[in-house]
Coordinates of C-alpha atoms in Angstrom, one line a residue:
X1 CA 19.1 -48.9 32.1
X2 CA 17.6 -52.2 30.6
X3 CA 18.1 -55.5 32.7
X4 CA 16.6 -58.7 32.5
X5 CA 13.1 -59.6 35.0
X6 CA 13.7 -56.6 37.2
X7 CA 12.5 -52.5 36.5
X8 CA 14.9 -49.5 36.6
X9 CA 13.3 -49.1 40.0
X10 CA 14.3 -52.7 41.7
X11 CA 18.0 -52.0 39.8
X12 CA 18.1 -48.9 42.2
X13 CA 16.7 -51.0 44.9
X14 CA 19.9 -53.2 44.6
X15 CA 22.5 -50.3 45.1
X16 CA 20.3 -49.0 48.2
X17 CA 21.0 -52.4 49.7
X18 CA 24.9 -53.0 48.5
X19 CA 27.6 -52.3 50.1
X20 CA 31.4 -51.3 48.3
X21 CA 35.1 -51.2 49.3
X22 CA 38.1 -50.4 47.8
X23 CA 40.6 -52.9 47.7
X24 CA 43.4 -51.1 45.8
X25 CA 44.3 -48.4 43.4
X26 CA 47.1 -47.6 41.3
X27 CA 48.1 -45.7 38.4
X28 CA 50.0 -46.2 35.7
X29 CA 51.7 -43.0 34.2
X30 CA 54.9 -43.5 32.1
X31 CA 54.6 -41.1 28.7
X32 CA 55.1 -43.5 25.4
X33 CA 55.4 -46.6 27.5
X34 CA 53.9 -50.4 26.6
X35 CA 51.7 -50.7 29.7
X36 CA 51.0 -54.6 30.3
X37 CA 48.7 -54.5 33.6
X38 CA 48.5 -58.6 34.2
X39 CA 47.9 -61.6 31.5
X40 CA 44.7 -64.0 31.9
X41 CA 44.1 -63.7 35.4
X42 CA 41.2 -64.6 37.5
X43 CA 39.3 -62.1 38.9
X44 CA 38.4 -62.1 43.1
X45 CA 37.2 -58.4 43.2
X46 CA 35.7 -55.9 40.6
X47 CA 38.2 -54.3 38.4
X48 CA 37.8 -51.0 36.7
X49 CA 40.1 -49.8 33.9
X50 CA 40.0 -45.9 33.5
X51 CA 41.6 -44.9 30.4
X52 CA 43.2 -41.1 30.6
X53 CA 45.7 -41.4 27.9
X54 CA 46.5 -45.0 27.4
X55 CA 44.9 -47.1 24.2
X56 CA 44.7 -50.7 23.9
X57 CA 42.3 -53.7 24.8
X58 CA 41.3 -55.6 27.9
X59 CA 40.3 -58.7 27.4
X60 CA 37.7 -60.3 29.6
X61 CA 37.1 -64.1 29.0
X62 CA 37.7 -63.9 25.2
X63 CA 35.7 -60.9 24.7
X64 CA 37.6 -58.4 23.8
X65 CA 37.2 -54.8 25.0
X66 CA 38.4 -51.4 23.7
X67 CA 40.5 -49.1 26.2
X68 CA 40.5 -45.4 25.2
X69 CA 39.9 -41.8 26.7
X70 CA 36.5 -41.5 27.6
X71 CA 36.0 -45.1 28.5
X72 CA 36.1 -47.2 31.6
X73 CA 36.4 -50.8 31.5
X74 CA 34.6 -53.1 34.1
X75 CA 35.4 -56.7 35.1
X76 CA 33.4 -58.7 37.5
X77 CA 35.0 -61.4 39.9
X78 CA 35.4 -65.0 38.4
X79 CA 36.7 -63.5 34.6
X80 CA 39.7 -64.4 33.5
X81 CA 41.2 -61.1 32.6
X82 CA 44.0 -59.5 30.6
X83 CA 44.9 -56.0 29.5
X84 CA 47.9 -54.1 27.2
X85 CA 47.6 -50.4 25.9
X86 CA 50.3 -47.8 25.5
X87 CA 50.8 -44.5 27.4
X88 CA 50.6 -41.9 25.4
X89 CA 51.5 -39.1 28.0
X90 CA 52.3 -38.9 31.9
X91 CA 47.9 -38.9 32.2
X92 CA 48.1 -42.7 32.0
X93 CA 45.3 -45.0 33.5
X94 CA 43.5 -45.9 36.3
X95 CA 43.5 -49.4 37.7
X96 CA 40.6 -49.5 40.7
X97 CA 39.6 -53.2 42.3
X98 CA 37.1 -53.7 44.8
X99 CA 34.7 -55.3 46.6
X100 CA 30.8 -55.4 46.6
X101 CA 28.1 -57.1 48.3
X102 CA 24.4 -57.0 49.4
X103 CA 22.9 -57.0 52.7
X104 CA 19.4 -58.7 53.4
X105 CA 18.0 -61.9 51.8
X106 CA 17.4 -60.6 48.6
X107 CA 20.6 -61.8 46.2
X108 CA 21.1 -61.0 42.9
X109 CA 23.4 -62.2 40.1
X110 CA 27.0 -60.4 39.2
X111 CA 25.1 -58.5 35.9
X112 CA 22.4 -56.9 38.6
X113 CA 24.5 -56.3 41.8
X114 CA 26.8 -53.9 38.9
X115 CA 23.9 -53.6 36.6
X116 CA 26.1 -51.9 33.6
X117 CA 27.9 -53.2 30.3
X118 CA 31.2 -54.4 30.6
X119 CA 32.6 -50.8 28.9
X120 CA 31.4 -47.8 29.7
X121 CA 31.7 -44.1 27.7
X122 CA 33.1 -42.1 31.0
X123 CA 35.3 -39.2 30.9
X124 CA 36.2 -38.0 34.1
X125 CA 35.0 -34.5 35.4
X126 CA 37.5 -32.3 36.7
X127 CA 35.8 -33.2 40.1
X128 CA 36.6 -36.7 39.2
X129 CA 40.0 -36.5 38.9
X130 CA 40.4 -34.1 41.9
X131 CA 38.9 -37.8 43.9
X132 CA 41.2 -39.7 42.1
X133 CA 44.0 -37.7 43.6
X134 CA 42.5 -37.9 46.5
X135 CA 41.8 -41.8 46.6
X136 CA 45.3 -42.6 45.2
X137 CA 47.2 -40.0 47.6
X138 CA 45.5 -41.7 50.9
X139 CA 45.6 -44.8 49.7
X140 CA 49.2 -44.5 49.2
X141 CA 49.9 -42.8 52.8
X142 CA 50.7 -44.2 56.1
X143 CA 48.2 -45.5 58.6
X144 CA 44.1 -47.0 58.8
X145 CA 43.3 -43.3 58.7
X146 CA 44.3 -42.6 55.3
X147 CA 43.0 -45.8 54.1
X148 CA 39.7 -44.3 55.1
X149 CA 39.6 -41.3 54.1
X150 CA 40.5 -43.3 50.2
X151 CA 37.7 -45.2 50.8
X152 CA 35.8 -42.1 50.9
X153 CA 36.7 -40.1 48.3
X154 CA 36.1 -43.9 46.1
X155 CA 32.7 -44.1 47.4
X156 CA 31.7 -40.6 46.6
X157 CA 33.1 -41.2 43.1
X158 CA 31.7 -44.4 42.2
X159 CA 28.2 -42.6 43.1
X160 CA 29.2 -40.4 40.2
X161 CA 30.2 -43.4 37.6
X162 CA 26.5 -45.2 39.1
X163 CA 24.7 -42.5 38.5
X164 CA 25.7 -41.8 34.6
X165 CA 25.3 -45.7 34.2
X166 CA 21.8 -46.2 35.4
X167 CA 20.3 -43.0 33.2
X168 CA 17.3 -44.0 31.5
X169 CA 17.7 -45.2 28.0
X170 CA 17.5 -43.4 24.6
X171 CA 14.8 -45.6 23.0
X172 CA 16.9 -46.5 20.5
X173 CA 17.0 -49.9 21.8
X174 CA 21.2 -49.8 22.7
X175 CA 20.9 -50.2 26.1
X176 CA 18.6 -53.5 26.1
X177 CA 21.0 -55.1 23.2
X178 CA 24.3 -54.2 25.4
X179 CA 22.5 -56.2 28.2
X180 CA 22.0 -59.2 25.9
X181 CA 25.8 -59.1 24.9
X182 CA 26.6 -59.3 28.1
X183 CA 24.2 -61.8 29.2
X184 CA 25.2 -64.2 26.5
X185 CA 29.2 -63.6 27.8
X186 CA 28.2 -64.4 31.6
X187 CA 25.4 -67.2 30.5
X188 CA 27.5 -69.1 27.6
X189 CA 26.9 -72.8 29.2
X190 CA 23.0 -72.0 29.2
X191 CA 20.4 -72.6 26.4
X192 CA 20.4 -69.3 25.0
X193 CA 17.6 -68.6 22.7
X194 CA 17.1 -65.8 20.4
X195 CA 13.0 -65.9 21.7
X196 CA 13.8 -65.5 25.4
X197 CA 16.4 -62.5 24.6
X198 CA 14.4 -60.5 22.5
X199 CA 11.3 -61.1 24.6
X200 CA 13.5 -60.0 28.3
X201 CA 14.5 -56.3 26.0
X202 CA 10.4 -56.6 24.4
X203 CA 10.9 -56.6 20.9
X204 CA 10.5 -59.6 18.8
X205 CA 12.7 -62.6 17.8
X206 CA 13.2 -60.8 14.0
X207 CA 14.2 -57.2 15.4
X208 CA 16.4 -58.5 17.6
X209 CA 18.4 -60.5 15.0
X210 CA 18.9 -57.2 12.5
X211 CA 19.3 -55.2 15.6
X212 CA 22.3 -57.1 17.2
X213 CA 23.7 -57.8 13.8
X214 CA 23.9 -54.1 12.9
X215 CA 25.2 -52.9 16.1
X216 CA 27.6 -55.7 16.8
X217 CA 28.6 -56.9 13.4
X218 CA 27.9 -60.6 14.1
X219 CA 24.8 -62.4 14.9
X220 CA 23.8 -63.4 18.1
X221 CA 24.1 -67.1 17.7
X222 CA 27.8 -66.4 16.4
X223 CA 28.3 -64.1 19.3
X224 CA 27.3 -66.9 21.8
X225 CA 29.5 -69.4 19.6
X226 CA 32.5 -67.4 19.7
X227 CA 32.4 -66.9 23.7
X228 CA 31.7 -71.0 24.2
X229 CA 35.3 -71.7 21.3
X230 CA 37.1 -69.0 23.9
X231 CA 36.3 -70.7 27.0
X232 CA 37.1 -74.1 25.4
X233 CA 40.4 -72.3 24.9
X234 CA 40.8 -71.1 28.6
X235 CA 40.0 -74.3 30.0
X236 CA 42.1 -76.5 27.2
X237 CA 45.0 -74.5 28.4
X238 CA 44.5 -74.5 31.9
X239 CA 44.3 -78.1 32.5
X240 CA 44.5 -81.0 30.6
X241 CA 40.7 -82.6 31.2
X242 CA 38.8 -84.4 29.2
X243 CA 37.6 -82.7 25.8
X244 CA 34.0 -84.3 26.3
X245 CA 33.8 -82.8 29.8
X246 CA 35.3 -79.4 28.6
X247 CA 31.8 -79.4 26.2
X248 CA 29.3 -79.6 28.7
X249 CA 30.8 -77.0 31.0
X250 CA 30.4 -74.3 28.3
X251 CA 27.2 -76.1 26.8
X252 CA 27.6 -78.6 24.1
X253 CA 25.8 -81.6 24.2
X254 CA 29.0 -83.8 22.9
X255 CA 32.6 -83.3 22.3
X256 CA 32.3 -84.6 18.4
X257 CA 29.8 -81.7 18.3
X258 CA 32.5 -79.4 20.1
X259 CA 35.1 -80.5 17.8
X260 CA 32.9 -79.7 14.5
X261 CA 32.0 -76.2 15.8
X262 CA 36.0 -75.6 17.5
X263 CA 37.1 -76.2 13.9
X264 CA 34.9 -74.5 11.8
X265 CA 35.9 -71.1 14.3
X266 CA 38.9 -71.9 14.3
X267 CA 40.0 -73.3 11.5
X268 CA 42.0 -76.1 13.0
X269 CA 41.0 -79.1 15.6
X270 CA 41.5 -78.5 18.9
X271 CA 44.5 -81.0 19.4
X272 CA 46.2 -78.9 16.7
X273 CA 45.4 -75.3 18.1
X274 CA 47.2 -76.2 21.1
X275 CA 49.9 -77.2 19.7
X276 CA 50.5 -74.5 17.4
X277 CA 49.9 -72.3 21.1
X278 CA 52.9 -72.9 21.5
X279 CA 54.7 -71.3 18.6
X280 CA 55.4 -67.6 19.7
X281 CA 54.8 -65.6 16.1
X282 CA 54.6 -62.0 16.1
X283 CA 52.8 -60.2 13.0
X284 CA 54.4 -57.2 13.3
X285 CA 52.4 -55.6 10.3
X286 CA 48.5 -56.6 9.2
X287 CA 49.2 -58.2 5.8
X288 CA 51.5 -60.6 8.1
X289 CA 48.0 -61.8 9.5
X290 CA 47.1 -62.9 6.2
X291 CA 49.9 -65.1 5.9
X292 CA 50.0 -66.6 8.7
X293 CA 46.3 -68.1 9.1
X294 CA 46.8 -70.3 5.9
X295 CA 49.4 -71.9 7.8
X296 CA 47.2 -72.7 10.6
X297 CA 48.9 -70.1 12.4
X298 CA 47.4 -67.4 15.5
X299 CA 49.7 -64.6 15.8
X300 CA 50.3 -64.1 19.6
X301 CA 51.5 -60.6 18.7
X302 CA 49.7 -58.8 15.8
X303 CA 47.8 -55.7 15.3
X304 CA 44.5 -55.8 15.2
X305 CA 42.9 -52.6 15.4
X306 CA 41.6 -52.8 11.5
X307 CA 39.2 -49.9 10.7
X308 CA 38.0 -51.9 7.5
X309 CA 36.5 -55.0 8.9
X310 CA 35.6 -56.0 12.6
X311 CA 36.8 -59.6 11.3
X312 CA 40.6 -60.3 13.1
X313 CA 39.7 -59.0 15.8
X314 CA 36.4 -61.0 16.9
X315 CA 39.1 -64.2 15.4
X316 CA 41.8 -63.1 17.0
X317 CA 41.5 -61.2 19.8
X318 CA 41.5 -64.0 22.7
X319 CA 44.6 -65.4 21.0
X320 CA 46.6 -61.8 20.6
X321 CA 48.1 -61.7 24.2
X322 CA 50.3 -58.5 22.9
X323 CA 47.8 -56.1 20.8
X324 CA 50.6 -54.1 18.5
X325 CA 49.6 -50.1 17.1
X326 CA 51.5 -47.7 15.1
X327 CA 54.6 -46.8 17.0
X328 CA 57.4 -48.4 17.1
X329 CA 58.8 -47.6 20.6
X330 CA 56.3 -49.5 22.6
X331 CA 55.8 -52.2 19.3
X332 CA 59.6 -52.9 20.0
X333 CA 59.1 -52.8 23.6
X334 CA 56.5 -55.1 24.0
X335 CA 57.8 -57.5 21.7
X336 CA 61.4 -57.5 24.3
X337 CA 59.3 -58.4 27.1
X338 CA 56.9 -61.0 24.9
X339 CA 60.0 -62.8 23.4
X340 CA 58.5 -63.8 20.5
X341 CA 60.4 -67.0 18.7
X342 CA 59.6 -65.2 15.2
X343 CA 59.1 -62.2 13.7
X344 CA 57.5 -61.7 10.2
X345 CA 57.0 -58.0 9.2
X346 CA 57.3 -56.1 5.6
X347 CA 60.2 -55.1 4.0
X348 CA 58.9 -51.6 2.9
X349 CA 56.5 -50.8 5.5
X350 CA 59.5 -49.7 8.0
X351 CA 62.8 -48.3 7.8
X352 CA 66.1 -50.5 7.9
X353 CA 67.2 -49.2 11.7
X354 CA 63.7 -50.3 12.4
X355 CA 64.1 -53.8 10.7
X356 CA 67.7 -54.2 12.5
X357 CA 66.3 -53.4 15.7
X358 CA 63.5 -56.3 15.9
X359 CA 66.0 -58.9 14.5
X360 CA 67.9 -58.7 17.5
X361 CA 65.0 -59.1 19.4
X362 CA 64.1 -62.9 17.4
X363 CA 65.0 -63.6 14.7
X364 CA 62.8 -61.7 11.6
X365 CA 61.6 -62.0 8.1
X366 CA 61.1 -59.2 6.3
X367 CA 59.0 -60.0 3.0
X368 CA 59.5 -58.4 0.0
X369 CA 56.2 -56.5 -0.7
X370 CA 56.9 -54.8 -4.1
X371 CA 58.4 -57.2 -5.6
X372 CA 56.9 -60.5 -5.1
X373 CA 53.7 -61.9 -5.1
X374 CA 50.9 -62.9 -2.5
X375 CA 51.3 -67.0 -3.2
X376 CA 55.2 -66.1 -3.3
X377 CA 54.5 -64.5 0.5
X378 CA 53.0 -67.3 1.5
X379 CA 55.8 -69.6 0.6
X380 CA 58.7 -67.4 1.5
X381 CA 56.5 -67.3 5.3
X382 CA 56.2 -71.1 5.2
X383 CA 59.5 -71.4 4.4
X384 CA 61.0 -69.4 7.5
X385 CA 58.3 -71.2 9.8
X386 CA 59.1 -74.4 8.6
X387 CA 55.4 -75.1 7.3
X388 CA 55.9 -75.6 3.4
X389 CA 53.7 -78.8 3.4
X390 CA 50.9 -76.4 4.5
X391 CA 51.3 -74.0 2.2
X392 CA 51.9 -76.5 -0.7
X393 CA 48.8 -78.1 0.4
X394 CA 46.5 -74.7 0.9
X395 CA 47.5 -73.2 -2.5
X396 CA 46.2 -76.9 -3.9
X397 CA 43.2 -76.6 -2.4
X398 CA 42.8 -72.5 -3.1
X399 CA 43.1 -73.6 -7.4
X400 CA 40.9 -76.3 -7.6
X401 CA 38.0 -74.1 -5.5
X402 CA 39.0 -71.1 -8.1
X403 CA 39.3 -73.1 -11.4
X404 CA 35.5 -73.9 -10.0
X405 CA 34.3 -70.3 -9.5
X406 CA 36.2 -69.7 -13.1
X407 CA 34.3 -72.0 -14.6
X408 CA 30.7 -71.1 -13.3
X409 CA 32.3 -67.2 -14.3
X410 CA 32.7 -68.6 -18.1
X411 CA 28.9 -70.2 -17.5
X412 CA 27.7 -66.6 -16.7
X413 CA 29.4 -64.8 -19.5
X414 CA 28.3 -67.6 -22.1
X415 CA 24.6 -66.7 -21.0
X416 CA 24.7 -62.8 -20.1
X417 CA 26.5 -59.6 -20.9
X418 CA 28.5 -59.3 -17.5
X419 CA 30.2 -55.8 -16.8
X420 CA 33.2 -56.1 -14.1
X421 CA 34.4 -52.7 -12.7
X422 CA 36.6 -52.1 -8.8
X423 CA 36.7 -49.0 -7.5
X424 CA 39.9 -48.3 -6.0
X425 CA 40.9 -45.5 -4.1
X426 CA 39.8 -42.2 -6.8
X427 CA 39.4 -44.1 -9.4
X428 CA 36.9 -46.7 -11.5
X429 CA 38.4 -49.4 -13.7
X430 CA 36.5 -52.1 -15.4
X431 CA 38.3 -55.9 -16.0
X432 CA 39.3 -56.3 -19.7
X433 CA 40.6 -59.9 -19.1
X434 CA 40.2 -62.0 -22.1
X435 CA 40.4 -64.7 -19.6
X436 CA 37.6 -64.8 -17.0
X437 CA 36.9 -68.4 -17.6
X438 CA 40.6 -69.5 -16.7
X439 CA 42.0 -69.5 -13.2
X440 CA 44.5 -67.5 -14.3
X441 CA 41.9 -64.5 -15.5
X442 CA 39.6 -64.4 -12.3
X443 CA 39.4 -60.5 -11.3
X444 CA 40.3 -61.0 -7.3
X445 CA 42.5 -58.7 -5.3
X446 CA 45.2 -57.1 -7.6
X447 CA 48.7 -55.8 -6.7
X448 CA 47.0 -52.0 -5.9
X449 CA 49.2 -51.0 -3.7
X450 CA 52.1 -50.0 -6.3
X451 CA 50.4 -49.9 -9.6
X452 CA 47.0 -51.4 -11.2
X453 CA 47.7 -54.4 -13.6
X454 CA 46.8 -54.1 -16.9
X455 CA 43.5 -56.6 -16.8
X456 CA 42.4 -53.4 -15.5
X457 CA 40.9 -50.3 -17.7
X458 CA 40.6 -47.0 -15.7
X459 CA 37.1 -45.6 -16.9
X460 CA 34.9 -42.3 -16.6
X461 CA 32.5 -42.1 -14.4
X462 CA 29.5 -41.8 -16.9
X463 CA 29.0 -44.7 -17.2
X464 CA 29.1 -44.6 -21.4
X465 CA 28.9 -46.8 -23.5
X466 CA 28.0 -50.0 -21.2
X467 CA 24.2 -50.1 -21.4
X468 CA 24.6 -53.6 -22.5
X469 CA 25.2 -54.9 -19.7
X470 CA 22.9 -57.6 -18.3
X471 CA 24.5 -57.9 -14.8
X472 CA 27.2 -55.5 -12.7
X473 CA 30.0 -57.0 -10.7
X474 CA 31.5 -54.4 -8.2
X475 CA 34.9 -55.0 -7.0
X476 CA 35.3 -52.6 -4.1
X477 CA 38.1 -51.8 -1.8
X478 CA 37.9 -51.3 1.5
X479 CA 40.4 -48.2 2.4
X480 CA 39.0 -44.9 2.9
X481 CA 39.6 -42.9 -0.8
X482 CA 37.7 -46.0 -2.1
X483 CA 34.8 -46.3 0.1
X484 CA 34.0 -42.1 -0.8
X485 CA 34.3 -42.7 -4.3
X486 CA 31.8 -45.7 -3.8
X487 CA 29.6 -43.6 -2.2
X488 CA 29.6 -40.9 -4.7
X489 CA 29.3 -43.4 -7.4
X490 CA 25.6 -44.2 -5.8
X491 CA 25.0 -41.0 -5.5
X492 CA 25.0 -40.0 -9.2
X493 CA 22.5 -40.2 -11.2
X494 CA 24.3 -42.3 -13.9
X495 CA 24.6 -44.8 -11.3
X496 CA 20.7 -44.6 -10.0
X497 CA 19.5 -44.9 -13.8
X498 CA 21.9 -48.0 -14.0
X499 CA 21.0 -49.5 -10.7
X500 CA 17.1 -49.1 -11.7
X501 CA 17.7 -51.0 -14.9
X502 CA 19.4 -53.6 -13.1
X503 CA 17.7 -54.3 -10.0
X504 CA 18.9 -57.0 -8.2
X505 CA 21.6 -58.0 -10.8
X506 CA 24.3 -55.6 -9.3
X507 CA 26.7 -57.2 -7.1
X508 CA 29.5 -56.2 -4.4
X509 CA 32.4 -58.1 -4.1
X510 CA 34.6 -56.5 -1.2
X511 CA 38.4 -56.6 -1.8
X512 CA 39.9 -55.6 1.3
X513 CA 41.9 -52.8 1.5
X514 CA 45.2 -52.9 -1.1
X515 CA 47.3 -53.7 1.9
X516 CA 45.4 -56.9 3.0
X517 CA 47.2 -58.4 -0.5
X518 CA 47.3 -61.9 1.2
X519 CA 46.5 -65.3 0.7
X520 CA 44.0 -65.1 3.7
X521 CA 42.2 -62.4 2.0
X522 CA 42.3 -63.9 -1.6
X523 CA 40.5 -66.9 -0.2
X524 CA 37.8 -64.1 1.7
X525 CA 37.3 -63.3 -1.5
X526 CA 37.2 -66.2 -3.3
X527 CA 34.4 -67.2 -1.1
X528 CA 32.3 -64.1 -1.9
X529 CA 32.3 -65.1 -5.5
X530 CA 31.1 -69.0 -4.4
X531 CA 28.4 -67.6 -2.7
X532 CA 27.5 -65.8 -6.2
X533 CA 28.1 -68.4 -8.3
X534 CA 25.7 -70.8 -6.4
X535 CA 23.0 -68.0 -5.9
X536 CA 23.0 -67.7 -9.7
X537 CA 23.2 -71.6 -10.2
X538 CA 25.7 -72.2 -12.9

């Protein structure tokens, strides 16, 4: 176990002088049912979230954490807490609150006095679940007596959970990184520096950067921005103070800094994200996600458990009160209790009992997905939310930034041989476009989820007849078949003998996966090829 300024040995020195009592348990066991525990509320006591059967999210001042079997969740007092999942069988979850404390002068902070990350890998032994039997059944019974005897059986397994948590680390370096996540969640209003992080774990500034990045997805200045935005959130909607005084509690110097910062995270100023808060839109499926952001629109309902990209959910996630999954009994349940003012789903993603059944919930938009276009998806969802000037006004904006990337596309192919291929799902294709310098001909995100246009060529994978080429654009998309074929691509050694020739002159464009055919994504990936253009200089 890694923890800032004190040894494995002084952590251990802290439970020998801490004291621990149960305040409640419960369990939670209904089979298939949407299992809502509480919504953004302040923590007195510790809470742990034991996950048997039930999958979802608890989400612990913006932070978003995964609830699974074989994971607990912990939450310290003072976090503003909420958590949603579904039941999957009568197993169902755990929900255990309690108290803690030290005795003599020393006093530690929250992180050392529970001196773990906020979610732990735990499944329960068989004696485990024998305890919490045990710990629910007298906790549950009449009289002081049985109240003790829970308290018992909790302390006896809590020694278990401390004593998997405190194991010494791997080396790998995981530990001391999960400790500087959560440092930066509980230390947001401090001056954070990368130098003092890395040098509390002992490795240096640079290892630390690549090191969090690769394990977490996002830098470490990103991660600290995104906690400060999500407590600007909390405290914006719990109370209507000052802006400039909201900035210094979660440490900004300034609210014009906060507002420059709120609206490059968010995408909108903070006097506009609340009120769009209060427009209840469910995005029943995840293209819908994609449609709504243009419009300056958080889903409060949405999936967001995307395999493909980490990306909605570190956006999202404080915002998604009611995480959706894959079946539509607790989808449909969860939305009833959520009352939702809208409902935007796809047409041929569900059946029509399905699509009747959430229209009587609020009233629905179904878009057509096969026969309609991603700007025409935008409209038709502006339209139905009453937002048409900010569609009209983000597809204006979306041409004149692609007639620019077009343009410095012509400049490339006027000076170089340039070979464009995607690899989609089994498949290689390579763009054929007579128009690449038009707005019209720029190869983003095709219509790939019925049928390949014809701007695309399906190829071999030899890789004849293309030596030419002076640069390699690689569209990619992001779904599973594709990914393996990408792979296997590098693999071969028509690709290696290719990638040698080119060096540095190959680059990856990623698509998305052929359902995230959205405006959102289309402007994702717009940006990709703006970054390229100005690498290249034209």
């Amino acid at each position: 176990m890694k923890t800032a300024g004190v040894t494995r040995q002084e952590v251990l020195a802290v439970l020998k002088n801490s004291w621990f009592k149960l305040r409640e348990v419960r369990r939670d066991r209904n089979s298939n049912a949407y299992w809502g525990i509480f919504r953004w509320r302040r923590l007195e006591s510790y809470m742990l979230f034991v996950s048997l059967s039930a999958e979802g999210f608890v989400t612990v001042n913006g932070c978003i954490r995964t609830l699974k079997p074989g994971t607990a969740v912990v939450c310290v007092p003072g976090q503003k807490v909420s958590a949603h999942a579904t039941l999957h069988d009568e197993r169902g979850i755990y929900v255990i609150r309690f108290d803690a404390g030290t005795v003599g002068e020393k006093q530690y902070g929250l992180e050392r006095l529970f001196p773990t990350d906020a979610e732990l890998d735990y499944t329960p032994s068989s004696t485990d679940l024998a305890l919490f039997e045990s710990m629910l059944g007298y906790w549950q019974g009449d009289g002081w007596l049985g109240r003790l005897r829970s308290q018992a059986a909790f302390h006896e397994w809590f020694y278990s959970l401390l004593q998997g948590c405190i194991a010494e680390p791997d080396g790998d370096g995981k530990a001391g990184l999960a400790w500087a996540r959560l440092y930066i969640e509980q230390h947001f209003d401090t001056n954070v520096t990368i130098e003092w992080l890395a040098g509390t774990i002992s490795v240096s500034p640079r290892h630390f950067r690549r090191m969090f990045k690769e394990t977490y997805g996002v830098s470490a200045i990103e991660y600290l921005t995104e906690q400060r935005i999500n407590q600007v959130k909390i405290r914006m909607e719990e109370s209507g103070r000052p802006l400039g005084e909201i900035a210094r509690e979660v440490g900004y110097e300034n609210e014009s800094y906060l507002r420059r910062m709120f609206k490059k995270q968010v995408g909108v100023p903070p006097a506009q994200y609340s009120a769009n808060r209060q427009l209840r839109v469910a995005a029943y499926s995840w293209p819908n996600i994609g449609q709504l952001l243009p419009l300056q629109i958080v889903p409060r309902a949405a999936p967001i458990d995307q395999y493909w990209t980490d990306y909605y959910r570190r956006k999202l996630h404080f915002d998604v009160t009611v995480p959706l999954g894959h079946r539509y009994d607790p989808n449909r349940e969860a939305l009833r209790l959520f009352r939702p003012d809208f409902i935007v789903g796809i047409d041929c993603f569900m059946t029509a009992e399905e699509r009747q059944q959430l229209s009587e919930i609020a009233p629905s938009l179904f878009l057509p997905w096969l026969t309609e276009s991603w700007q025409a998806h935008l409209l038709l969802t502006a339209a139905f939310l009453n937002r048409e000037e900010e569609a009209e006004s983000w597809l204006r904006s979306y041409r004149r930034e692609a007639e620019a990337v077009a343009d410095g596309l012509r400049r490339l192919t006027e000076r170089e041989a340039v070979l464009i291929i995607m690899v989609d799902k089994k498949a290689v294709y390579r763009w054929t476009d007579p128009r690449l310098g038009e707005f019209d001909g720029l190869p983003l995100a095709p219509r790939r989820i019925d049928r390949i246009g014809a701007e695309f060529t399906r190829i071999d994978r030899e890789w004849r007849n293309f030596d030419g080429a002076d640069r390699m654009i690689v569209l990619l998309s992001e779904d599973v078949k594709s990914v393996s074929t990408w792979h296997e691509l590098q693999r071969s050694e028509a690709w290696r003998e290719r990638a040698v020739a080119l060096g540095r002159r190959i680059h990856l464009i990623r698509l998305g996966p052929d359902f995230d055919y959205t405006a959102f994504n289309h402007r994702a990936i717009l940006e990709q090829f703006k970054v390229l253009i100005s690498a290249l200089q034209l």
